Amino acid sequence: MAHVQEQRRGALASAIATGMLGKGDENATAMFMDLDLLHATIAALKRAPFPPGTLHTFAVKANPVGRVLELMRDAGMGAEVASLGELRQALACGFPPNRVAFDSPIKTREELRFALTAGVRLNLDNLQEVQRVAELLAAEPELLGSTAGNCSTAGPRLIGLRVNPQVGEGRIAALSTAGKVSKFGIPLLDCRGELLAAFARHPWINALHLHVGSQALPLELTVEGVARVADLAAEVEAAAAAAAYGSGGCRRIMALDIGGGLPVQYGDDDLGWLLGSSTAAVAADSMAADSAAAVLPTPTPKTETETKTEVVISIFERYANLLRQRLPYIFVGCDDINNIETAVADATTNNDNDLIKTISTTATTNTLTIAPQLVTEFGRCLVAKSVFAAGRVEYSKHCGGRRVVVSGLGGDLLLRAVYLPDTWPVRVELYGNVGQKKVCGTAASTDLADLNEPSGPGSLFPTDVVGPLCFQGDRLAEAVLLPPAHPGDWIVVPDVGAYCLSMYSRYNSRCSPPVWGFRRRRQFATRQEDETSTAAGMTPAIATAVASAVATMTKAPEEEYMLPGAWAAGSSSSGSSSSGSSSGRVVAACGADYEFVLLRRGETVEE
């Protein structure tokens, strides 16, 4: 969509103009995160009708930049971690331990001890790991803390079992974790009896966890996986009730962690599927990039009564609605909780101590009617669309009837796109040396015969866009039609906010790039508000969502959302210097229309 691409171009041009990008060899590549879009995405998640009290955690593996994690923490997110390193990082970034879920498929004895000591949520991957924890707790009972296995107001220590619901695989087997055979979790169909026995044997197990897979899965399959594990939870509750477990009405299952994995639409700049819109006209081209996207989310079904206009809801709302339709019982008790809280507040206002006591007693005796806390672990869908990467063109040559353009972006940062191009194609865009647009972006997988010729100066020519690594396959796009590229121009790849920097390859000892956050300056945002709804090629769904984000995220200085790091007018353009304190308000601005903050400095060879 034209408006979103223009945002990229504007941020790129502003970064070049201020010398943050392209000034010297040390800043020939960089990543840029749209902080307005990031906050709008988090807001869309929070608007989705998940049960009250749901804990939304961010999958650190998707984007482990420390200051991005601080933004997530400040936005009320928890953290999902899959290694001791990620666990330590989450704690160092200030996430409260009870809002950190540790899900690694391999945890050593010392890592388990560390997690138990820290008090984080712990999900055990297999029955041998259960036995290992049992041995640790037998030898060191203090690791469990004083609140495990009871209904203390301090809350129980949450230790869960990861269950493989065995519902099947999606289109990308490597990212499907709930097949008949999987490296993850305890297989439900094979080990249902063992799972029930583990709960009966170990009262400190009080949660369940699952993750069906990522990206190439229909939401309905994910929901079916949740349903199977929720049915297991009901069995555990029934068995506990029959055994008179926990006098006082405690739930046996305190938390149900349903994982993440929501798919991202990589093929274009449409944001309607991500942010949603209360009123939107769905353009015919909103889902037209199926062949270019790695995997697209399933379009919202249309009813017979829909005409040219319909409500477009975010993928988060779609998922929550599907969960409620398929599993209404995991939402049971939500209204009761709200009613109880309201009644207590009213009674407190009226100083009615007898009523407060009655309400508290009623709530305790009806605890079993309240569903366990729901936990999510979204990663890709929160950050993928908010980041683009830019690499300076160093050389351009002709070879075998094609033009070959060499930039600093390749298989080190875009590892999946280079090694698995059919599964993970990327879009490439070409800009001039000061950020001026040369051509609209096209997908690397676009067939030449089907390509609509993009507008732009110069003669279009089949072009391979290649990277810096020392092997022939380091290629982002093959035979894509582009105008002439010259040294000093810029290759831009959108949608690289997830599983790019975290999977960075150090082949050839190349250093990872700096990461800059950017947002539109307030006066620029105000100037743009009326233009947003009529931007060329932009659907009303996007216009409404972006306008809402602008209104929310571009307030007066005293109302600005907090940002990590010092804003970068005087910072080293290479990103090699410290970026300041962990949080702060705007202290300087870069460029006429955009402000930048250093989120992560680039690496050096010495490091």
Coordinates of C-alpha atoms in Angstrom, one line a residue:
M1 CA 0.0 0.0 0.0
A2 CA 1.3 3.4 -1.0
H3 CA 1.0 5.1 2.3
V4 CA 2.9 2.5 4.2
Q5 CA 5.7 2.4 1.6
E6 CA 5.8 6.2 1.7
Q7 CA 6.4 6.0 5.5
R8 CA 9.4 3.7 4.9
R9 CA 10.7 6.0 2.2
G10 CA 10.3 9.1 4.4
A11 CA 12.1 7.4 7.4
L12 CA 14.9 6.2 5.1
A13 CA 15.4 9.7 3.6
S14 CA 15.4 11.3 7.0
A15 CA 18.0 8.8 8.3
I16 CA 20.2 9.4 5.3
A17 CA 19.8 13.2 5.5
T18 CA 20.9 13.3 9.2
G19 CA 23.9 11.1 8.6
M20 CA 22.7 8.1 10.6
L21 CA 22.7 6.0 7.5
G22 CA 25.2 6.0 4.6
K23 CA 27.9 8.2 6.2
G24 CA 31.0 6.0 6.1
D25 CA 31.4 2.3 5.8
E26 CA 30.4 1.5 9.3
N27 CA 26.7 2.4 8.8
A28 CA 26.0 0.9 5.3
T29 CA 23.2 -1.3 6.8
A30 CA 20.7 -0.7 9.5
M31 CA 17.3 -1.8 10.7
F32 CA 14.4 0.6 11.5
M33 CA 11.4 -0.1 13.7
D34 CA 8.2 2.0 13.3
L35 CA 7.4 2.6 17.0
D36 CA 4.0 4.1 16.1
L37 CA 3.0 0.9 14.3
L38 CA 4.4 -1.3 17.1
H39 CA 2.3 0.5 19.7
A40 CA -0.8 0.4 17.4
T41 CA -0.3 -3.4 17.1
I42 CA -0.1 -3.9 20.8
A43 CA -3.2 -1.7 21.2
A44 CA -5.0 -4.0 18.7
L45 CA -4.1 -7.0 20.8
K46 CA -5.4 -5.4 24.0
R47 CA -8.7 -4.5 22.3
A48 CA -9.3 -8.2 21.4
P49 CA -11.9 -9.9 23.6
F50 CA -9.7 -12.4 25.4
P51 CA -10.9 -13.2 28.9
P52 CA -10.3 -10.6 31.6
G53 CA -7.0 -11.3 33.3
T54 CA -5.4 -12.9 30.3
L55 CA -1.6 -12.6 30.4
H56 CA -0.2 -11.7 27.0
T57 CA 3.5 -12.5 26.8
F58 CA 5.9 -11.5 24.0
A59 CA 8.0 -14.3 22.6
V60 CA 11.5 -13.0 23.1
K61 CA 12.9 -15.2 20.4
A62 CA 11.1 -13.2 17.8
N63 CA 13.0 -10.0 18.5
P64 CA 15.4 -10.0 21.5
V65 CA 16.5 -6.4 21.3
G66 CA 16.6 -5.3 25.0
R67 CA 14.9 -1.9 24.5
V68 CA 12.2 -3.5 22.5
L69 CA 11.6 -5.8 25.4
E70 CA 11.5 -2.8 27.7
L71 CA 8.8 -1.3 25.4
M72 CA 6.8 -4.5 25.7
R73 CA 7.2 -4.5 29.5
D74 CA 6.0 -0.9 29.7
A75 CA 3.0 -1.8 27.5
G76 CA 1.9 -4.4 30.0
M77 CA 3.2 -7.5 28.3
G78 CA 4.9 -10.4 29.9
A79 CA 7.8 -12.4 28.4
E80 CA 7.9 -15.9 27.0
V81 CA 11.5 -17.3 27.0
A82 CA 13.0 -20.5 25.5
S83 CA 16.5 -20.6 26.9
L84 CA 18.4 -19.6 30.0
G85 CA 19.8 -16.6 28.1
E86 CA 16.4 -15.3 27.2
L87 CA 15.3 -15.9 30.7
R88 CA 18.1 -13.8 32.2
Q89 CA 17.5 -11.1 29.6
A90 CA 13.8 -10.9 30.4
L91 CA 14.6 -10.5 34.1
A92 CA 17.3 -8.0 33.4
C93 CA 14.8 -6.0 31.4
G94 CA 12.6 -5.7 34.4
F95 CA 9.8 -8.2 33.6
P96 CA 8.3 -9.4 37.0
P97 CA 9.1 -13.1 37.4
N98 CA 5.4 -14.1 37.6
R99 CA 4.9 -12.6 34.1
V100 CA 7.8 -14.6 32.6
A101 CA 7.0 -18.1 31.1
F102 CA 10.0 -20.4 30.6
D103 CA 9.3 -23.0 27.9
S104 CA 12.6 -24.4 26.7
P105 CA 12.5 -28.0 25.4
I106 CA 15.8 -28.6 27.1
K107 CA 16.5 -27.4 30.6
T108 CA 19.5 -28.6 32.6
R109 CA 19.2 -29.3 36.3
E110 CA 20.9 -26.0 37.1
E111 CA 18.6 -24.1 34.7
L112 CA 15.6 -25.6 36.4
R113 CA 17.0 -24.6 39.8
F114 CA 17.6 -21.1 38.5
A115 CA 14.0 -20.8 37.2
L116 CA 12.5 -22.2 40.4
T117 CA 14.6 -19.8 42.5
A118 CA 13.7 -16.8 40.3
G119 CA 10.0 -17.7 40.7
V120 CA 9.1 -17.6 37.0
R121 CA 6.4 -19.6 35.4
L122 CA 7.9 -23.0 34.4
N123 CA 6.5 -25.3 31.7
L124 CA 7.9 -28.8 31.7
D125 CA 8.5 -30.4 28.3
N126 CA 8.4 -34.1 29.1
L127 CA 7.9 -36.7 31.8
Q128 CA 11.6 -37.0 32.5
E129 CA 11.8 -33.3 33.2
V130 CA 8.9 -33.7 35.6
Q131 CA 10.9 -36.3 37.4
R132 CA 14.0 -34.1 37.5
V133 CA 12.0 -31.3 39.1
A134 CA 10.5 -33.7 41.6
E135 CA 14.0 -34.7 42.6
L136 CA 15.1 -31.1 42.9
L137 CA 12.1 -30.3 45.1
A138 CA 12.6 -33.3 47.3
A139 CA 16.2 -32.3 47.9
E140 CA 15.4 -28.6 48.2
P141 CA 11.8 -28.0 49.2
E142 CA 12.4 -24.3 49.5
L143 CA 12.7 -24.0 45.7
L144 CA 8.9 -24.4 45.6
G145 CA 8.2 -21.4 47.7
S146 CA 5.5 -21.0 50.3
T147 CA 2.5 -20.6 48.0
A148 CA 2.7 -23.7 45.7
G149 CA -0.3 -26.0 45.7
N150 CA -2.6 -23.8 47.7
C151 CA -4.9 -20.8 47.2
S152 CA -2.8 -18.2 49.0
T153 CA -3.6 -14.6 48.2
A154 CA 0.0 -14.3 47.1
G155 CA -0.7 -16.7 44.2
P156 CA 0.6 -20.2 43.6
R157 CA 4.0 -20.9 42.0
L158 CA 2.9 -21.9 38.4
I159 CA 4.5 -25.1 37.1
G160 CA 2.8 -26.6 34.0
L161 CA 3.1 -29.5 31.6
R162 CA 3.6 -28.8 27.9
V163 CA 1.2 -31.0 26.0
N164 CA 1.3 -31.9 22.3
P165 CA -2.3 -32.0 21.3
Q166 CA -1.4 -34.0 18.2
V167 CA -3.8 -32.1 15.9
G168 CA -1.6 -32.2 12.8
E169 CA 0.8 -30.0 10.9
G170 CA 0.5 -26.8 8.9
R171 CA 2.1 -26.0 5.6
I172 CA 5.6 -25.4 7.1
A173 CA 6.5 -28.6 8.8
A174 CA 9.6 -27.1 10.5
L175 CA 7.3 -24.6 12.4
S176 CA 4.5 -27.2 13.2
T177 CA 4.8 -28.5 16.7
A178 CA 1.6 -30.4 17.1
G179 CA 2.0 -33.3 14.7
K180 CA 1.8 -37.0 15.5
V181 CA 5.6 -36.9 16.1
S182 CA 7.1 -33.7 17.6
K183 CA 10.2 -32.8 19.6
F184 CA 7.9 -30.7 21.8
G185 CA 5.7 -31.7 24.7
I186 CA 4.1 -34.8 26.0
P187 CA 1.9 -36.4 23.3
L188 CA -1.7 -36.3 24.4
L189 CA -3.0 -39.2 22.4
D190 CA -0.1 -41.4 23.5
C191 CA 0.2 -40.4 27.1
R192 CA -3.2 -39.2 28.4
G193 CA -3.0 -41.6 31.4
E194 CA 0.5 -40.6 32.3
L195 CA -0.5 -36.9 32.2
L196 CA -3.4 -37.5 34.6
A197 CA -1.1 -39.6 36.8
A198 CA 1.5 -36.8 36.9
F199 CA -1.2 -34.3 38.2
A200 CA -2.3 -36.9 40.8
R201 CA 1.3 -37.6 41.9
H202 CA 2.6 -34.0 42.0
P203 CA 0.3 -31.4 43.6
W204 CA 2.8 -28.7 42.6
I205 CA 1.9 -29.1 38.9
N206 CA -0.9 -26.6 38.4
A207 CA -0.9 -25.4 34.8
L208 CA -1.0 -26.7 31.2
H209 CA 0.8 -25.4 28.1
L210 CA 0.6 -26.0 24.4
H211 CA 1.8 -24.4 21.2
V212 CA 0.4 -25.8 17.9
G213 CA 2.9 -24.0 15.6
S214 CA 3.7 -20.8 13.8
Q215 CA 2.7 -19.0 10.6
A216 CA 1.5 -21.7 8.2
L217 CA -1.5 -22.8 10.3
P218 CA -5.2 -22.0 10.0
L219 CA -6.5 -20.5 13.2
E220 CA -9.1 -23.3 13.4
L221 CA -6.3 -25.8 13.8
T222 CA -4.7 -23.8 16.6
V223 CA -8.1 -23.5 18.3
E224 CA -8.6 -27.3 18.0
G225 CA -5.3 -27.8 19.8
V226 CA -6.4 -25.5 22.6
A227 CA -9.7 -27.4 22.8
R228 CA -8.0 -30.8 23.3
V229 CA -5.8 -29.5 26.1
A230 CA -8.7 -27.7 27.6
D231 CA -10.6 -31.0 27.7
L232 CA -7.6 -32.5 29.5
A233 CA -7.8 -29.7 32.0
A234 CA -11.4 -30.5 32.7
E235 CA -10.4 -34.2 33.3
V236 CA -7.8 -33.1 35.7
E237 CA -10.3 -30.9 37.5
A238 CA -12.8 -33.7 37.7
A239 CA -10.2 -36.1 39.1
A240 CA -9.1 -33.6 41.6
A241 CA -12.7 -32.9 42.7
A242 CA -13.3 -36.7 43.1
A243 CA -10.2 -37.0 45.3
A244 CA -11.3 -34.0 47.3
Y245 CA -8.2 -32.1 46.3
G246 CA -7.5 -28.8 48.0
S247 CA -10.2 -28.1 50.5
G248 CA -11.6 -24.7 50.0
G249 CA -12.4 -25.0 46.3
C250 CA -9.0 -24.3 44.7
R251 CA -8.7 -24.9 41.0
R252 CA -6.3 -27.6 40.1
I253 CA -5.4 -25.9 36.8
M254 CA -4.5 -22.3 37.6
A255 CA -3.3 -21.3 34.1
L256 CA -3.8 -22.5 30.5
D257 CA -1.0 -21.2 28.3
I258 CA -2.2 -21.5 24.7
G259 CA 1.1 -20.4 23.0
G260 CA 1.3 -18.1 20.0
G261 CA 1.9 -18.6 16.3
L262 CA -0.6 -16.2 14.7
P263 CA 0.3 -15.8 11.0
V264 CA 1.6 -12.7 9.3
Q265 CA 0.7 -11.4 5.9
Y266 CA 4.1 -10.7 4.3
G267 CA 3.1 -10.2 0.7
D268 CA 2.0 -6.5 0.9
D269 CA 1.6 -3.5 3.1
D270 CA -2.0 -4.0 4.0
L271 CA -2.5 -3.5 7.8
G272 CA -6.2 -4.0 8.0
W273 CA -5.8 -7.7 9.0
L274 CA -3.4 -6.7 11.8
L275 CA -4.9 -3.6 13.3
G276 CA -8.6 -4.0 12.3
S277 CA -11.1 -1.3 11.6
S278 CA -14.6 -0.5 12.9
T279 CA -15.8 0.4 9.4
A280 CA -13.9 -0.5 6.3
A281 CA -14.3 -1.1 2.6
V282 CA -12.3 -4.2 1.6
A283 CA -10.4 -3.5 -1.5
A284 CA -10.2 -6.2 -4.1
D285 CA -6.4 -6.2 -3.8
S286 CA -6.2 -6.5 -0.1
M287 CA -5.4 -10.2 -0.3
A288 CA -4.0 -10.3 -3.8
A289 CA -0.4 -11.2 -2.9
D290 CA -0.9 -14.9 -2.0
S291 CA 1.9 -16.0 -4.3
A292 CA 4.3 -13.5 -2.9
A293 CA 3.6 -14.0 0.8
A294 CA 5.2 -16.9 2.8
V295 CA 1.8 -17.7 4.2
L296 CA -1.2 -15.5 4.5
P297 CA -3.8 -15.6 7.3
T298 CA -7.2 -17.0 6.4
P299 CA -9.4 -14.2 5.1
T300 CA -12.4 -13.2 7.3
P301 CA -15.4 -15.2 6.0
K302 CA -18.0 -13.0 4.3
T303 CA -21.8 -13.4 4.9
E304 CA -24.5 -13.1 2.4
T305 CA -25.6 -9.7 3.8
E306 CA -22.2 -8.1 3.2
T307 CA -21.9 -5.7 0.3
K308 CA -19.0 -3.4 -0.5
T309 CA -18.5 -2.5 3.1
E310 CA -17.9 -4.7 6.0
V311 CA -16.2 -4.7 9.4
V312 CA -12.6 -5.7 9.3
I313 CA -11.4 -7.1 12.6
S314 CA -7.8 -7.7 13.6
I315 CA -6.3 -11.1 13.7
F316 CA -6.2 -10.9 17.5
E317 CA -10.0 -10.4 17.6
R318 CA -10.6 -13.1 15.1
Y319 CA -8.6 -15.5 17.2
A320 CA -10.3 -14.5 20.5
N321 CA -13.8 -14.9 18.8
L322 CA -12.9 -18.4 17.5
L323 CA -11.8 -19.4 21.0
R324 CA -15.0 -18.2 22.5
Q325 CA -17.1 -19.9 19.9
R326 CA -15.3 -23.2 20.2
L327 CA -14.4 -23.1 23.9
P328 CA -17.0 -21.0 25.8
Y329 CA -16.1 -22.8 29.0
I330 CA -12.6 -21.3 29.1
F331 CA -14.4 -17.9 29.3
V332 CA -16.7 -19.1 32.2
G333 CA -16.4 -16.9 35.2
C334 CA -15.1 -13.8 33.5
D335 CA -18.3 -11.9 34.1
D336 CA -18.5 -13.3 37.7
I337 CA -15.0 -11.9 38.4
N338 CA -16.1 -8.5 37.1
N339 CA -19.3 -8.6 39.1
I340 CA -17.4 -9.6 42.3
E341 CA -14.8 -6.8 41.8
T342 CA -17.6 -4.2 41.3
A343 CA -19.6 -5.4 44.3
V344 CA -16.5 -5.3 46.5
A345 CA -15.7 -1.7 45.3
D346 CA -19.3 -0.6 46.1
A347 CA -19.3 -2.3 49.5
T348 CA -15.9 -0.6 50.3
T349 CA -17.3 2.8 49.3
N350 CA -20.2 2.3 51.7
N351 CA -18.0 0.8 54.5
D352 CA -20.2 -2.3 54.5
N353 CA -17.8 -4.8 56.1
D354 CA -20.5 -7.5 56.5
L355 CA -21.2 -7.3 52.7
I356 CA -17.5 -7.5 51.9
K357 CA -17.2 -10.6 54.1
T358 CA -20.2 -12.2 52.4
I359 CA -18.9 -11.5 48.9
S360 CA -15.5 -12.9 49.7
T361 CA -17.0 -16.1 51.1
T362 CA -19.2 -16.5 48.0
A363 CA -16.2 -16.0 45.7
T364 CA -14.2 -18.6 47.6
T365 CA -16.9 -21.3 47.4
N366 CA -17.4 -20.7 43.7
T367 CA -13.7 -20.7 42.7
L368 CA -14.3 -23.9 40.6
T369 CA -16.7 -22.0 38.3
I370 CA -13.9 -19.6 37.3
A371 CA -11.7 -20.6 34.3
P372 CA -8.0 -20.7 34.7
Q373 CA -5.9 -17.7 33.6
L374 CA -5.3 -17.7 29.9
V375 CA -1.8 -17.0 28.7
T376 CA -0.7 -16.2 25.2
E377 CA 2.8 -16.1 23.6
F378 CA 2.6 -13.9 20.5
G379 CA 5.8 -12.9 18.8
R380 CA 5.9 -12.7 15.0
C381 CA 2.6 -11.0 14.6
L382 CA 3.5 -8.2 17.1
V383 CA 6.7 -7.1 15.5
A384 CA 7.2 -8.4 11.9
K385 CA 5.5 -5.6 10.1
S386 CA 7.0 -2.8 12.1
V387 CA 10.7 -3.1 10.9
F388 CA 12.4 -2.6 7.6
A389 CA 16.1 -3.2 6.8
A390 CA 18.2 -0.9 4.5
G391 CA 21.5 -1.8 2.8
R392 CA 23.6 0.4 0.6
V393 CA 24.3 -0.7 -2.9
E394 CA 28.0 -1.1 -3.3
Y395 CA 28.2 -2.5 -6.9
S396 CA 26.1 -3.2 -9.9
K397 CA 27.2 -5.3 -12.9
H398 CA 25.8 -7.1 -15.9
C399 CA 26.1 -10.9 -16.2
G400 CA 24.4 -13.4 -18.5
G401 CA 21.6 -11.1 -19.5
R402 CA 20.9 -9.9 -16.0
R403 CA 21.9 -7.0 -13.8
V404 CA 23.4 -8.0 -10.5
V405 CA 23.1 -5.6 -7.6
V406 CA 25.2 -6.1 -4.5
S407 CA 24.3 -4.6 -1.1
G408 CA 25.0 -5.4 2.5
L409 CA 21.7 -7.2 3.0
G410 CA 21.9 -11.0 2.6
G411 CA 21.8 -14.3 4.2
D412 CA 23.3 -13.2 7.5
L413 CA 20.3 -11.1 8.5
L414 CA 17.7 -12.7 6.1
L415 CA 18.7 -16.2 6.7
R416 CA 15.4 -17.9 5.9
A417 CA 14.8 -15.9 2.8
V418 CA 18.2 -16.9 1.4
Y419 CA 18.2 -20.6 2.4
L420 CA 14.5 -21.2 1.9
P421 CA 13.4 -18.7 -0.7
D422 CA 10.4 -20.7 -1.8
T423 CA 9.0 -20.7 1.7
W424 CA 10.2 -17.3 2.9
P425 CA 10.3 -14.9 -0.1
V426 CA 10.9 -11.3 0.7
R427 CA 10.0 -8.1 -1.1
V428 CA 12.8 -5.8 -2.3
E429 CA 12.5 -2.1 -2.9
L430 CA 15.1 0.2 -4.6
Y431 CA 15.6 3.8 -3.5
G432 CA 18.1 6.4 -4.7
N433 CA 21.1 7.7 -2.8
V434 CA 19.1 10.2 -0.8
G435 CA 16.1 7.9 -0.3
Q436 CA 14.0 8.9 -3.4
K437 CA 11.7 6.3 -4.7
K438 CA 12.9 4.4 -7.8
V439 CA 10.5 1.6 -8.1
C440 CA 7.6 0.0 -6.2
G441 CA 8.5 -3.1 -4.3
T442 CA 7.9 -6.5 -5.8
A443 CA 8.1 -10.0 -4.3
A444 CA 11.2 -12.0 -4.9
S445 CA 9.1 -14.9 -6.1
T446 CA 7.1 -12.9 -8.7
D447 CA 7.0 -14.5 -12.1
L448 CA 8.3 -12.2 -14.8
A449 CA 5.5 -13.1 -17.2
D450 CA 2.9 -12.1 -14.6
L451 CA 4.6 -9.0 -13.3
N452 CA 2.8 -5.6 -13.8
E453 CA 5.5 -3.3 -14.9
P454 CA 6.3 -0.9 -12.0
S455 CA 6.5 2.8 -12.6
G456 CA 9.8 4.6 -12.1
P457 CA 12.7 6.2 -13.9
G458 CA 15.2 4.3 -16.0
S459 CA 14.8 1.1 -18.0
L460 CA 13.4 -1.9 -16.2
F461 CA 15.7 -4.9 -16.4
P462 CA 15.8 -8.4 -14.9
T463 CA 17.9 -8.0 -11.8
D464 CA 19.4 -10.3 -9.1
V465 CA 19.6 -8.6 -5.7
V466 CA 22.4 -10.3 -3.9
G467 CA 24.1 -10.1 -0.5
P468 CA 27.6 -9.8 0.9
L469 CA 28.3 -13.5 1.9
C470 CA 30.8 -15.7 0.2
F471 CA 28.5 -18.2 -1.5
Q472 CA 26.4 -18.1 -4.6
G473 CA 23.1 -18.7 -3.0
D474 CA 23.2 -15.4 -1.0
R475 CA 20.4 -13.9 -3.1
L476 CA 17.3 -11.9 -2.0
A477 CA 15.6 -11.6 -5.4
E478 CA 16.2 -13.3 -8.7
A479 CA 15.3 -11.8 -12.1
V480 CA 13.1 -9.1 -10.5
L481 CA 12.4 -6.1 -12.8
L482 CA 14.2 -3.0 -11.4
P483 CA 15.5 0.2 -12.9
P484 CA 19.3 0.8 -12.9
A485 CA 20.9 0.7 -9.5
H486 CA 24.1 2.6 -8.8
P487 CA 26.6 2.6 -5.9
G488 CA 25.1 4.6 -3.1
D489 CA 21.5 3.6 -3.8
W490 CA 19.6 1.7 -1.2
I491 CA 18.0 -1.8 -1.1
V492 CA 15.1 -1.9 1.4
V493 CA 13.5 -5.1 2.6
P494 CA 10.2 -4.6 4.6
D495 CA 8.7 -6.8 7.3
V496 CA 11.9 -8.0 9.0
G497 CA 10.9 -7.4 12.6
A498 CA 10.6 -11.0 13.6
Y499 CA 13.1 -13.9 13.4
C500 CA 15.8 -12.0 11.5
L501 CA 18.1 -10.3 14.0
S502 CA 17.4 -13.2 16.4
M503 CA 18.6 -15.7 13.8
Y504 CA 21.5 -13.6 12.6
S505 CA 24.3 -15.8 11.0
R506 CA 27.9 -14.8 11.7
Y507 CA 29.2 -16.5 8.6
N508 CA 32.2 -14.5 7.2
S509 CA 32.3 -12.8 10.7
R510 CA 30.0 -10.0 9.6
C511 CA 28.6 -7.9 12.3
S512 CA 24.9 -7.4 12.9
P513 CA 23.5 -3.9 12.1
P514 CA 22.2 -1.3 14.5
V515 CA 18.5 -1.0 15.2
W516 CA 16.9 2.4 15.2
G517 CA 13.4 3.2 16.4
F518 CA 11.5 6.0 14.6
R519 CA 8.2 7.8 14.8
R520 CA 6.7 10.7 13.0
R521 CA 7.2 14.1 14.5
R522 CA 4.0 15.5 16.0
Q523 CA 3.7 18.4 13.6
F524 CA 4.3 16.1 10.6
A525 CA 1.7 13.6 11.9
T526 CA -0.9 16.5 12.3
R527 CA -0.2 17.6 8.8
Q528 CA -0.7 14.1 7.5
E529 CA -4.0 13.2 9.3
D530 CA -6.3 14.5 6.6
E531 CA -4.1 12.9 3.9
T532 CA -4.2 9.5 5.6
S533 CA -7.7 8.5 4.5
T534 CA -7.1 9.4 0.8
A535 CA -3.5 8.1 0.4
A536 CA -3.1 6.5 -3.0
G537 CA -3.7 2.7 -3.0
M538 CA -4.6 2.7 0.7
T539 CA -7.8 0.9 1.8
P540 CA -10.1 2.6 4.4
A541 CA -9.2 -0.2 6.7
I542 CA -5.6 0.9 6.8
A543 CA -6.5 4.5 6.8
T544 CA -8.7 4.1 9.9
A545 CA -6.1 2.0 11.7
V546 CA -3.2 4.3 11.0
A547 CA -5.2 7.5 11.8
S548 CA -6.1 5.9 15.1
A549 CA -2.5 5.1 15.8
V550 CA -1.4 8.6 14.9
A551 CA -4.1 10.1 17.2
T552 CA -3.0 7.8 20.0
M553 CA 0.8 7.9 19.5
T554 CA 1.5 11.5 18.5
K555 CA 0.3 13.5 21.5
A556 CA 1.7 16.7 23.0
P557 CA 5.2 16.3 24.6
E558 CA 3.9 15.9 28.1
E559 CA 1.7 13.0 27.0
E560 CA 4.2 11.2 24.8
Y561 CA 4.6 7.5 25.4
M562 CA 7.9 6.6 27.1
L563 CA 10.7 5.4 24.9
P564 CA 13.9 3.5 25.6
G565 CA 17.2 5.3 25.0
A566 CA 18.2 8.8 24.2
W567 CA 16.8 10.3 21.0
A568 CA 19.5 10.6 18.5
A569 CA 20.5 14.1 17.3
G570 CA 23.9 14.0 18.8
S571 CA 24.5 10.3 18.9
S572 CA 27.1 8.6 16.8
S573 CA 25.5 7.9 13.4
S574 CA 27.2 4.5 13.3
G575 CA 25.4 3.4 16.4
S576 CA 28.7 2.6 18.1
S577 CA 28.2 4.8 21.2
S578 CA 26.0 4.3 24.1
S579 CA 22.4 5.1 23.5
G580 CA 21.8 6.5 26.9
S581 CA 19.4 5.6 29.7
S582 CA 17.0 2.7 29.5
S583 CA 14.0 5.1 29.1
G584 CA 13.4 8.8 28.5
R585 CA 11.4 11.4 26.7
V586 CA 12.3 13.1 23.4
V587 CA 15.4 15.1 23.9
A588 CA 16.3 15.8 20.3
A589 CA 14.9 15.2 16.8
C590 CA 16.4 14.0 13.6
G591 CA 15.1 15.1 10.2
A592 CA 12.2 17.2 9.2
D593 CA 9.5 14.7 9.6
Y594 CA 10.8 11.8 11.8
E595 CA 12.5 11.3 15.1
F596 CA 14.9 8.4 15.8
V597 CA 16.1 6.6 18.9
L598 CA 18.9 4.0 19.0
L599 CA 17.4 0.7 20.2
R600 CA 20.5 -1.4 19.7
R601 CA 24.0 -0.4 18.5
G602 CA 25.7 -2.4 15.8
E603 CA 28.2 -5.0 16.7
T604 CA 31.9 -4.7 16.2
V605 CA 34.4 -7.4 15.2
E606 CA 36.1 -7.1 18.6
E607 CA 32.9 -8.1 20.4

